[in-house]
Short mmCIF file of C-alpha atoms in Angstrom, two decimals:
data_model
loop_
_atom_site.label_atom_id
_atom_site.label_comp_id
_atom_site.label_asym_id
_atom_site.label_seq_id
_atom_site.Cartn_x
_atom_site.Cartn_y
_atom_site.Cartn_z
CA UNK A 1 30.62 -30.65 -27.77
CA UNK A 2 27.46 -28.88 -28.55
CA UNK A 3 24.63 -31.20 -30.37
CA UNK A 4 23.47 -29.83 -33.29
CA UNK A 5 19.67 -29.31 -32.50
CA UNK A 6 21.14 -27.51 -29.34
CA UNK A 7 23.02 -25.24 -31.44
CA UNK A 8 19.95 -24.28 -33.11
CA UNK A 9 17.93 -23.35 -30.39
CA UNK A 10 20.46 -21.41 -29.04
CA UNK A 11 20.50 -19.49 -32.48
CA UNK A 12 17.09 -19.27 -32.41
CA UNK A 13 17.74 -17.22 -28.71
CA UNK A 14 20.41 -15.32 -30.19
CA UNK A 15 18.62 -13.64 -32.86
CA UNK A 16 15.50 -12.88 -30.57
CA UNK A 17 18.10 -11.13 -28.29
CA UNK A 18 18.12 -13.74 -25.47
CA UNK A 19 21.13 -15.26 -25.35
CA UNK A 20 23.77 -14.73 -22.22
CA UNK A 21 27.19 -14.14 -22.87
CA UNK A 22 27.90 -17.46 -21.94
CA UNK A 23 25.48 -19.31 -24.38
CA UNK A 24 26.94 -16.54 -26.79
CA UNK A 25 30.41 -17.59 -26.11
CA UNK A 26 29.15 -21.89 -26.68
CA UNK A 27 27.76 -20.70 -30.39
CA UNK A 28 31.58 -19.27 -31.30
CA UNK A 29 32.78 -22.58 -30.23
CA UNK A 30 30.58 -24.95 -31.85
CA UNK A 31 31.13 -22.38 -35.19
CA UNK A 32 34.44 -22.73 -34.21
CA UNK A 33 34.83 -26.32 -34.20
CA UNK A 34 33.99 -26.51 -37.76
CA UNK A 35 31.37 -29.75 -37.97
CA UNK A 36 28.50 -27.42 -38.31
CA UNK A 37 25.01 -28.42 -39.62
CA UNK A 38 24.64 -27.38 -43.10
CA UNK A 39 21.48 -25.74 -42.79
CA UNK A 40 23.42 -23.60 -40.21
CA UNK A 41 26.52 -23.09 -41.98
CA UNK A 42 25.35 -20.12 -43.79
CA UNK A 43 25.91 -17.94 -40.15
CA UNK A 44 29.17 -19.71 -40.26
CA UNK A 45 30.86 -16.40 -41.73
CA UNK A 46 29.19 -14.29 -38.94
CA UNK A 47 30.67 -16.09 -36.16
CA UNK A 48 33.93 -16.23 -37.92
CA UNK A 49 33.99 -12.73 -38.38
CA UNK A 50 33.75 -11.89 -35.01
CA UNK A 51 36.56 -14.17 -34.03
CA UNK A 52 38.73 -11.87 -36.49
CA UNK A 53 37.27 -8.73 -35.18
CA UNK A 54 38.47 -9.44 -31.41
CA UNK A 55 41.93 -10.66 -32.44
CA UNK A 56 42.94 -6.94 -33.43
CA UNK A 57 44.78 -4.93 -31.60
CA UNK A 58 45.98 -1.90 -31.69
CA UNK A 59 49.10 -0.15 -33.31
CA UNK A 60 52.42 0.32 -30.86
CA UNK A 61 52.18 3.89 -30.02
CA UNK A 62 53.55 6.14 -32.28
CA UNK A 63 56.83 8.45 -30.49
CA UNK A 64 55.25 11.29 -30.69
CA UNK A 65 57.02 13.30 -32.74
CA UNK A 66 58.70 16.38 -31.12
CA UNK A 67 57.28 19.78 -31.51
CA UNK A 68 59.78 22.04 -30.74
CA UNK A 69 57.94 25.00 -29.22
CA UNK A 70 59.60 28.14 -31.29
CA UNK A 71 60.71 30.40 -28.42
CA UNK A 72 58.37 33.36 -29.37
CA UNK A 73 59.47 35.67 -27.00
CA UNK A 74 63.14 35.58 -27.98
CA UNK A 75 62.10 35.45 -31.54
CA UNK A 76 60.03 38.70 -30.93
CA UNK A 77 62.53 40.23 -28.81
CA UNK A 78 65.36 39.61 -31.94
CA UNK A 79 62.86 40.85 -34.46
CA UNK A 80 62.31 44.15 -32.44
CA UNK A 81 65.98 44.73 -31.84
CA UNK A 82 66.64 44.07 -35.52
CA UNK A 83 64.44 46.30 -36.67
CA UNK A 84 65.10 48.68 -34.70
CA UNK A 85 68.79 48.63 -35.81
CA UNK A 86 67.73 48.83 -39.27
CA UNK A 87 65.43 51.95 -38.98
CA UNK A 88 68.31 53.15 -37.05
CA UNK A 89 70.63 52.54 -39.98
CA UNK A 90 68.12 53.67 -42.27
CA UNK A 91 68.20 57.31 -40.29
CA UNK A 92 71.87 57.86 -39.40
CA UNK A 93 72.39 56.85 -43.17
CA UNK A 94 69.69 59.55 -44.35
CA UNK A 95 70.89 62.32 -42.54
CA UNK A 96 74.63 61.44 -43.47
CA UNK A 97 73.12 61.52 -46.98
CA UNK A 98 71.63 64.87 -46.62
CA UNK A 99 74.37 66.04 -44.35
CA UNK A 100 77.48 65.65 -46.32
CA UNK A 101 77.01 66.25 -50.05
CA UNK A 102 75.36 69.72 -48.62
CA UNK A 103 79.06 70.33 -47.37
CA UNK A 104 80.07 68.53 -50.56
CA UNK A 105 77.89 71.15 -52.17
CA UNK A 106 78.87 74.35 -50.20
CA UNK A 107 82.78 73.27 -50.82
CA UNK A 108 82.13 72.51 -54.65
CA UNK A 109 79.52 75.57 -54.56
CA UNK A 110 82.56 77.99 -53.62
CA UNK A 111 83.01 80.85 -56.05
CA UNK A 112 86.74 81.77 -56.45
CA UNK A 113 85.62 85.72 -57.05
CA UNK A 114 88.96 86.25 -57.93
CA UNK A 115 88.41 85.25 -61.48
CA UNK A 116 85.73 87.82 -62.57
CA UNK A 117 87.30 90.63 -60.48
CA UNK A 118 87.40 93.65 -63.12
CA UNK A 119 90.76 94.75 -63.38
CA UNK A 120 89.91 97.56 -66.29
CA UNK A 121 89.22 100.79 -65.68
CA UNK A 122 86.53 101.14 -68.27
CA UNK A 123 85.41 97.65 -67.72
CA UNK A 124 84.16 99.44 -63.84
CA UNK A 125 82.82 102.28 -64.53
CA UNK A 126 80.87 100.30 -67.28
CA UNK A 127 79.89 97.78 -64.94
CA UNK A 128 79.11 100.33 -61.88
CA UNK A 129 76.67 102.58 -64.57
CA UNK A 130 74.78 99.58 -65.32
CA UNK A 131 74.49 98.45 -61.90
CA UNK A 132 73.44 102.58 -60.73
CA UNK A 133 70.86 102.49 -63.91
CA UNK A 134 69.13 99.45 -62.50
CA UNK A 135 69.15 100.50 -59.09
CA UNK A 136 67.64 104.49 -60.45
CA UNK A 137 64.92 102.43 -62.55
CA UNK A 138 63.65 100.09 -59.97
CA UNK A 139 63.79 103.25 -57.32
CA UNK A 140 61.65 104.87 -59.94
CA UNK A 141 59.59 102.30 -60.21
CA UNK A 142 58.37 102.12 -56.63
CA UNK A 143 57.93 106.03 -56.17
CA UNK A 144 55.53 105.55 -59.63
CA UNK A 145 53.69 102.46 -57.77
CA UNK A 146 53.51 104.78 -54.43
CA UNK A 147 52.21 107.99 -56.05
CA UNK A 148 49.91 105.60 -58.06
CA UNK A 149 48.51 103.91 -54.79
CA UNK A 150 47.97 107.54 -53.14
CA UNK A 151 46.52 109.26 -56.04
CA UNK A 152 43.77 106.24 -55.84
CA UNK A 153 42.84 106.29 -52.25
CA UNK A 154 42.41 110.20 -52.46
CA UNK A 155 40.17 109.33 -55.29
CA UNK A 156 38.56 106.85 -53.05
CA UNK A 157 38.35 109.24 -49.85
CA UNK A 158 36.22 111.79 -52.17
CA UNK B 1 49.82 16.46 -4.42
CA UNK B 2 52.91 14.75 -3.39
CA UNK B 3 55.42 13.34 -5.53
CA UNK B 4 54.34 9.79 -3.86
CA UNK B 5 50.88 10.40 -4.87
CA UNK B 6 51.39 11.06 -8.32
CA UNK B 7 53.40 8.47 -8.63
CA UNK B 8 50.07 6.02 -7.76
CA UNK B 9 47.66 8.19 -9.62
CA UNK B 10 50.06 7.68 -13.01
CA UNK B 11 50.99 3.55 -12.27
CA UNK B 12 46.41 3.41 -11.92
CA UNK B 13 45.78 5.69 -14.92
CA UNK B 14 48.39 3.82 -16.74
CA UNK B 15 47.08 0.54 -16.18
CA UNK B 16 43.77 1.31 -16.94
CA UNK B 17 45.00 2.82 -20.30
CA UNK B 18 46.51 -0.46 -20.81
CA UNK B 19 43.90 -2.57 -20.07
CA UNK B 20 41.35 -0.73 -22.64
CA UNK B 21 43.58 0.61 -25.53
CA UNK B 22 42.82 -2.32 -27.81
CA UNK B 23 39.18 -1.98 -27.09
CA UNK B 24 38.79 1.70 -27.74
CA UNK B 25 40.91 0.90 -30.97
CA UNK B 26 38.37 -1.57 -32.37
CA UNK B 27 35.40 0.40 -31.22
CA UNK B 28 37.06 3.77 -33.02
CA UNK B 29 37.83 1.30 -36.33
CA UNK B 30 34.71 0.37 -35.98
CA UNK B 31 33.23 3.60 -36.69
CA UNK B 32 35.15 5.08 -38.58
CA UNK B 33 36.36 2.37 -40.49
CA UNK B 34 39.78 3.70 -40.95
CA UNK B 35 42.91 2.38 -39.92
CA UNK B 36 45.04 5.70 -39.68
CA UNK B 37 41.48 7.35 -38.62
CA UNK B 38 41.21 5.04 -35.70
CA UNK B 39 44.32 5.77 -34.46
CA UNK B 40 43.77 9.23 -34.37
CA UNK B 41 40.62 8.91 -32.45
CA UNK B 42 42.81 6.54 -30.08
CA UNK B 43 45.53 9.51 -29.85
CA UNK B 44 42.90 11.96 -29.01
CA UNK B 45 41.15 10.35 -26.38
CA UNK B 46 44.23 9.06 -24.69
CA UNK B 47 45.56 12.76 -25.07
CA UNK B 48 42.29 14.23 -23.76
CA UNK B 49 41.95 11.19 -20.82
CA UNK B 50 45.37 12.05 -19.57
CA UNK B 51 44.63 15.99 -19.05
CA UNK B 52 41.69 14.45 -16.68
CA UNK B 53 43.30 11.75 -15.20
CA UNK B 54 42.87 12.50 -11.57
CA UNK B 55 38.91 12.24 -12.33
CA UNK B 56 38.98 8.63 -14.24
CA UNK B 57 40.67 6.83 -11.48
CA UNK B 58 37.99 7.81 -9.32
CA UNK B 59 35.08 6.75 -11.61
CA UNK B 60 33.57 3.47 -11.14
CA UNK B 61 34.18 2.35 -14.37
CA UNK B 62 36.72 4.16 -16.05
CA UNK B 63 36.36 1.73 -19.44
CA UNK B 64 33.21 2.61 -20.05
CA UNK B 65 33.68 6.25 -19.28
CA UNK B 66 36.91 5.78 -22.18
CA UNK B 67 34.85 3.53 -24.66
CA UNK B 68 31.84 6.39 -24.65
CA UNK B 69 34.46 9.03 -25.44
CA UNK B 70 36.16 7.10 -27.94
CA UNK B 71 32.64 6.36 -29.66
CA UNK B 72 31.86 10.14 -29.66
CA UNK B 73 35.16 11.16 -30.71
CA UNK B 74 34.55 8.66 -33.65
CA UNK B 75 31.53 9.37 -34.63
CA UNK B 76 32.61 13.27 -34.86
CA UNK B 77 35.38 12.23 -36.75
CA UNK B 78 32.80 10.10 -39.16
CA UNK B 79 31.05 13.27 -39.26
CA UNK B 80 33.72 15.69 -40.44
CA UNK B 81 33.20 16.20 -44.59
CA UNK B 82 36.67 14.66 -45.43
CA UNK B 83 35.66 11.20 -43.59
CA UNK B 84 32.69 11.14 -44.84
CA UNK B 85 33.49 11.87 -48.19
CA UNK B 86 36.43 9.03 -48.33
CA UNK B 87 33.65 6.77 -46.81
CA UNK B 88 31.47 7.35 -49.13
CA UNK B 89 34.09 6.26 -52.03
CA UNK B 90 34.80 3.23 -49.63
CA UNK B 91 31.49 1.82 -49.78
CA UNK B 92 31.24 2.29 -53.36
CA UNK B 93 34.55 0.73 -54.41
CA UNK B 94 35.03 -3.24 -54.40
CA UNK B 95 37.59 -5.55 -52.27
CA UNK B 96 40.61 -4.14 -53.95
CA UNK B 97 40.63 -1.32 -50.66
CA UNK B 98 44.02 -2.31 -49.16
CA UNK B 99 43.33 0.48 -46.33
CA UNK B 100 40.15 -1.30 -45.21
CA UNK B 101 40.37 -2.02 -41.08
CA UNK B 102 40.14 -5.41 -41.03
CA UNK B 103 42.73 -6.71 -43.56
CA UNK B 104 42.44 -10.44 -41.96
CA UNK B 105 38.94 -10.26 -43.01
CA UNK B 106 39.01 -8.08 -45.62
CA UNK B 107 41.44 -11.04 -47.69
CA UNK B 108 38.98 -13.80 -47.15
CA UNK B 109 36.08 -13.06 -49.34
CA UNK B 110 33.32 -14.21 -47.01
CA UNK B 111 34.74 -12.14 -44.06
CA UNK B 112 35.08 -9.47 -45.75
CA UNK B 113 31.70 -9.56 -47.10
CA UNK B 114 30.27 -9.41 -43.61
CA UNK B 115 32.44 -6.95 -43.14
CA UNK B 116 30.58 -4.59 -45.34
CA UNK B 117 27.69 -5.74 -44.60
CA UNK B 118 28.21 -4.60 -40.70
CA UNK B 119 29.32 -1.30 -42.50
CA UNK B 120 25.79 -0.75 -43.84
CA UNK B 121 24.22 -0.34 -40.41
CA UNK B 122 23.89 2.61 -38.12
CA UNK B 123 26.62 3.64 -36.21
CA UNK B 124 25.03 3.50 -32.96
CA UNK B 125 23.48 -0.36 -34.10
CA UNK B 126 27.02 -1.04 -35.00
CA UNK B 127 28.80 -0.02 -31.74
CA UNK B 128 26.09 -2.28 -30.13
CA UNK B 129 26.87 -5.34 -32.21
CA UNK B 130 30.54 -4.36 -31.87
CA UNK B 131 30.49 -4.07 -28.36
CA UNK B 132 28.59 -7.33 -27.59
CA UNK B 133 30.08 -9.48 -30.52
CA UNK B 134 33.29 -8.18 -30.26
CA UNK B 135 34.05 -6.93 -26.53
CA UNK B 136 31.62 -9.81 -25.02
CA UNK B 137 29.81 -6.74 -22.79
CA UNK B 138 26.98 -7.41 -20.74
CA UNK B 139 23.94 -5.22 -21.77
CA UNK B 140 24.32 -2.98 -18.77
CA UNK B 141 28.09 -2.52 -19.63
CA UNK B 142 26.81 -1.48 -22.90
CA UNK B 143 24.62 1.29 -21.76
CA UNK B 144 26.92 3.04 -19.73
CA UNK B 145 29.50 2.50 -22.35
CA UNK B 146 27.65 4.30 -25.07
CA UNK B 147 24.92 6.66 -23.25
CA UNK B 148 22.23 4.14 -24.67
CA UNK B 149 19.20 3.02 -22.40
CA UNK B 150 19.06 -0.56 -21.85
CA UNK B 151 16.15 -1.01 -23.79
CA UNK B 152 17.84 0.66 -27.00
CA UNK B 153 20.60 -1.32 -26.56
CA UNK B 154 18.77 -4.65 -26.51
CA UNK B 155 16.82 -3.00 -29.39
CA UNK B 156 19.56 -2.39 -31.68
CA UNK B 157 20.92 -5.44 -30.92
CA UNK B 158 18.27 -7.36 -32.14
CA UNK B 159 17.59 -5.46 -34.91
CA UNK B 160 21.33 -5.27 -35.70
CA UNK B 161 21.27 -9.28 -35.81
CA UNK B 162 18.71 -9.39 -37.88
CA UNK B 163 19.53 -7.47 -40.44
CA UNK B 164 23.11 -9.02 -40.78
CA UNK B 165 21.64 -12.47 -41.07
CA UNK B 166 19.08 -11.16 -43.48
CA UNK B 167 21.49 -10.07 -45.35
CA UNK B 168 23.38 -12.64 -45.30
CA UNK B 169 21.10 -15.02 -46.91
CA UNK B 170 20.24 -12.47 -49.31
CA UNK B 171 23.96 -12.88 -50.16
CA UNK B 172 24.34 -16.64 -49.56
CA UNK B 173 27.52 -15.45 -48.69
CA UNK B 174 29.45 -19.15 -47.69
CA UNK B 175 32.79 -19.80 -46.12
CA UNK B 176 35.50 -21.24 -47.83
#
């Protein structure tokens, strides 16, 4: 058992930074011990504390938790293909869209003629003058335009 | 390598993880003063340790080699804004902390008064008084353990005593 008077020359060492771990490891033991000097016993904590500090330990390791690696490539590979399909879909399904309602429309667009086919005499000839008249008028027409055009580069070539 | 070789390499790396995990805990609480935050540091250098594990074996002292990382690794961590910032709120906030590292000590007043007192000095000071205190390292072990000359690490050691007793007495801090 450390003496008292021993204790404090060895505290005196400690503070100054001289101490060995050995004389270190006699000053936790006579703290330890508990009959401590009273004009020492205010370090008493100090010592204490650093019993407590050492008895720590650390935490079990923790299982590290499983990170499931996503499989990227795959994933890509699946996204491609799926899109693909889809812009596929998207296509076939536009040019079915423009493809059949213009049948739809040609079938639905069929005329029957048979209903406005003039079966009166007068009804013809009426329809066939009116047709002749425009044809004579827009024939007339041009030739004006053409002589027009002529008479105007002469004019010019003078 | 062969399979027989690997085999020795992991059974020596493994040991020496063994051997030091508690240590590099307490230094990395130390610092950081964070239980959850300590472990991290723990995880990281153990994680980081294994992807060179054919180079520790070799060293002379693999320990100290692990303690020195762990204090960096710590001290970065410190660093980082979040850590700090919590820290920050730590100091300021009384003994009602349950998250504070040293529970034991935290519950009996006195202890836990040193406790924050130790928390008031420099990290580096601190992970000197830690190591010698604590770890019961020889000065030299120190040094190589923490990238510290000799002479700074006798330096802070003093100093780091002093202060701590100053303070203290300041306190009158008694135990129970």
């Amino acid at each position: 058992m450390m003496k008292h008077s021993e204790a404090e020359i060895l505290l005196h060492r400690y503070f100054e930074g001289e101490t060995s771990l050995d004389e270190e490891m006699r000053l936790r033991e006579y703290f330890r011990a508990g009959d401590v000097r009273p004009d020492l016993a205010e370090l008493d904590p100090l010592f204490a504390y650093w019993d407590e500090a050492a008895s720590i330990v650390a935490p079990p390791v923790k299982k590290a938790a499983v990170r499931r690696r996503l499989p990227v490539r795959w994933l890509s590979a699946a996204a491609a293909a799926v899109l693909l399909l889809f812009v596929a879909g998207n296509w076939f399904s536009q040019q079915s869209d423009l493809t059949e309602p213009s049948i739809a429309q040609a079938e639905a667009e069929t005329i029957d003629w048979s209903k406005y086919e003039v079966t009166d005499p007068k009804e013809a000839y009426k329809v066939l003058r009116t047709a002749l008249g425009t044809a004579s008028a827009e024939m007339n027409r041009s030739a004006r335009i053409t002589v027009k055009e002529i008479s105007a580069a002469r004019n010019a070539l003078r | 390598m062969t399979r027989a070789n690997a085999a020795i390499l992991l059974d020596h790396y493994t040991h020496i993880i063994t051997s030091v995990r508690d240590r590099l805990y307490r230094l990395a609480l130390r610092v950081v003063n964070d239980a959850d935050d300590a472990e991290d540091v723990v995880q990281d250098v153990l994680v980081k340790s294994w992807r060179q594990r054919e180079k520790i074996v070799c060293l002379d002292n693999p320990p100290a080699w692990l303690l020195r990382m762990t204090k960096h690794q710590a001290i970065d961590r410190l660093r980082s804004a979040k850590v700090r910032s919590a820290r920050e709120t730590e100091a300021a906030a009384s003994d009602r902390d349950a998250r504070t590292p040293y529970r034991i000590a935290a519950a009996n007043d006195a202890l836990g008064h040193v406790h924050r007192l130790l928390q008031q000095l420099p990290p580096d000071q601190r992970t000197v008084l830690h190591l010698r205190e604590v770890e019961g390292m020889e000065y030299q072990e120190i040094a190589d353990a923490t990238g510290l000359t000799m002479q700074q690490v006798k330096t802070y050691l003093h100093r780091g005593r002093h202060k701590l007793r100053a303070l203290l007495l300041k306190e009158k801090i008694t135990n129970p």
